[in-house]
Short mmCIF file of C-alpha atoms and ligand atoms in Angstrom, two decimals:
data_model
loop_
_atom_site.label_atom_id
_atom_site.label_comp_id
_atom_site.label_asym_id
_atom_site.label_seq_id
_atom_site.Cartn_x
_atom_site.Cartn_y
_atom_site.Cartn_z
CA MET A 1 -54.15 94.47 -123.12
CA PHE A 2 -55.62 92.79 -126.16
CA GLU A 3 -57.09 94.05 -128.96
CA ILE A 4 -59.29 92.45 -131.58
CA LYS A 5 -60.13 93.98 -135.18
CA LYS A 6 -63.68 94.03 -135.72
CA ALA A 7 -63.88 92.14 -138.38
CA THR A 8 -62.31 89.23 -137.08
CA LEU A 9 -65.14 89.55 -134.17
CA GLU A 10 -67.73 89.71 -136.20
CA ALA A 11 -66.70 86.92 -138.21
CA VAL A 12 -66.45 84.59 -135.36
CA ALA A 13 -69.83 86.00 -134.11
CA LEU A 14 -71.09 84.74 -137.66
CA ALA A 15 -70.15 81.46 -137.02
CA ALA A 16 -71.17 81.40 -133.44
CA LYS A 17 -74.57 82.28 -134.73
CA ASN A 18 -74.44 79.58 -137.87
CA THR A 19 -73.21 76.60 -135.13
CA TYR A 20 -75.72 77.50 -132.82
CA PRO A 21 -77.67 75.22 -130.34
CA ASN A 22 -74.03 73.72 -130.66
CA GLU A 23 -71.39 75.64 -129.29
CA PHE A 24 -68.70 76.66 -131.05
CA ILE A 25 -64.92 77.06 -130.74
CA ALA A 26 -62.03 78.52 -132.29
CA LEU A 27 -58.42 79.66 -131.63
CA LEU A 28 -57.59 82.91 -131.84
CA SER A 29 -53.97 84.21 -133.29
CA SER A 30 -52.07 87.29 -134.20
CA THR A 31 -50.40 87.09 -137.38
CA LYS A 32 -48.28 90.17 -136.53
CA ASN A 33 -47.52 88.09 -133.08
CA ASP A 34 -48.36 90.52 -130.85
CA GLU A 35 -51.33 91.51 -128.69
CA VAL A 36 -54.00 92.48 -131.68
CA ILE A 37 -56.00 89.36 -132.58
CA ASP A 38 -56.87 89.64 -136.18
CA GLU A 39 -57.10 85.74 -137.35
CA PHE A 40 -59.07 82.83 -136.02
CA VAL A 41 -58.22 79.24 -136.86
CA LEU A 42 -60.58 76.65 -136.49
CA LEU A 43 -59.46 72.55 -136.07
CA PRO A 44 -60.86 69.73 -135.96
CA SER A 45 -63.53 70.04 -133.06
CA VAL A 46 -66.21 68.36 -131.11
CA TYR A 47 -69.19 70.56 -131.50
CA GLY A 48 -71.48 69.71 -128.88
CA LYS A 49 -74.82 71.09 -127.21
CA THR A 50 -73.35 72.04 -123.81
CA PHE A 51 -69.53 71.60 -124.72
CA SER A 52 -67.25 71.94 -127.52
CA ARG A 53 -63.78 70.67 -127.56
CA ILE A 54 -60.63 71.20 -129.42
CA ARG A 55 -58.69 68.32 -130.37
CA LEU A 56 -55.51 69.69 -129.07
CA ASP A 57 -53.63 66.87 -130.18
CA LEU A 58 -53.80 68.56 -133.66
CA MET A 59 -53.56 72.24 -132.47
CA PRO A 60 -50.00 73.57 -134.52
CA TYR A 61 -47.48 74.05 -131.93
CA ASP A 62 -47.69 77.90 -133.19
CA SER A 63 -46.34 80.86 -131.04
CA SER A 64 -49.00 83.43 -132.93
CA VAL A 65 -52.06 81.68 -131.00
CA ARG A 66 -53.25 83.66 -128.41
CA GLY A 67 -56.26 82.26 -127.14
CA SER A 68 -59.39 80.58 -127.81
CA ILE A 69 -62.84 81.64 -128.31
CA HIS A 70 -66.40 79.53 -127.63
CA SER A 71 -69.91 80.46 -127.64
CA HIS A 72 -72.22 80.01 -125.07
CA PRO A 73 -75.91 78.58 -126.29
CA GLY A 74 -77.76 80.61 -123.43
CA SER A 75 -77.19 84.04 -122.49
CA TYR A 76 -74.71 83.96 -120.07
CA ALA A 77 -71.10 84.36 -121.03
CA SER A 78 -69.52 82.77 -117.68
CA PRO A 79 -66.57 80.50 -117.76
CA SER A 80 -67.94 76.75 -116.62
CA LYS A 81 -65.11 75.12 -114.48
CA ALA A 82 -64.86 72.58 -118.27
CA ASP A 83 -63.89 76.03 -119.51
CA LEU A 84 -61.14 77.13 -116.98
CA ARG A 85 -59.79 73.35 -117.50
CA ALA A 86 -59.49 74.12 -121.19
CA PHE A 87 -58.19 77.71 -121.11
CA LYS A 88 -54.96 76.53 -119.13
CA ALA A 89 -53.93 74.39 -122.57
CA MET A 90 -55.19 77.04 -124.77
CA GLY A 91 -53.49 80.61 -124.61
CA GLU A 92 -53.79 83.72 -122.30
CA ILE A 93 -57.06 85.30 -123.50
CA HIS A 94 -60.44 83.55 -123.76
CA LEU A 95 -63.71 85.17 -125.12
CA ILE A 96 -66.53 83.72 -124.86
CA ILE A 97 -69.71 85.16 -126.81
CA ALA A 98 -73.38 84.55 -125.35
CA ASN A 99 -76.88 84.62 -127.48
CA PRO A 100 -77.88 86.07 -129.39
CA PHE A 101 -74.09 85.92 -130.70
CA THR A 102 -73.95 89.91 -131.07
CA LEU A 103 -70.35 91.52 -130.09
CA ASP A 104 -71.94 93.06 -126.85
CA LYS A 105 -72.29 89.49 -125.72
CA VAL A 106 -68.64 88.95 -125.89
CA ARG A 107 -66.22 88.98 -122.61
CA ALA A 108 -62.52 88.32 -122.23
CA PHE A 109 -60.71 86.43 -119.22
CA ASP A 110 -57.62 85.07 -118.46
CA LYS A 111 -56.82 81.40 -118.26
CA THR A 112 -58.00 81.29 -114.59
CA GLY A 113 -61.24 83.30 -115.41
CA LYS A 114 -60.47 86.66 -114.46
CA GLU A 115 -62.09 89.16 -116.60
CA LEU A 116 -60.09 90.71 -119.20
CA SER A 117 -60.51 93.75 -121.15
CA LEU A 118 -60.98 93.89 -124.91
CA LYS A 119 -60.63 96.45 -127.17
CA VAL A 120 -62.19 96.23 -130.54
CA ILE A 121 -60.25 98.28 -133.28
CA GLU A 122 -61.33 98.79 -136.56
ZN1 LIG B 1 -68.01 77.78 -121.92
#
């Protein structure tokens, strides 16, 4: 099961809020190379109102990348078809944070769109 540091999640939530009404997107990584996500990585991205896209050609070849997080300007944190296509290229766990970008609006999915449980740790 994946875990995420509360401070990391709060930082991402704030970034998502600041990017609104555009979508925010970042990669999630683990500095200890385990299943504890404790860092997010911003890459040159295209932030749009209905989608955001990471420049995957600029993605570091780095085994610490565990997955991704992106925001939904609307209130539903469910992956779209485009999300599922993007998930396949970005690791094992994918978070979506929906408006109003509070921690209880975060849901986690695997690359096929199946919901995962995510534990928030101190
Ligand atoms: Zn999405």
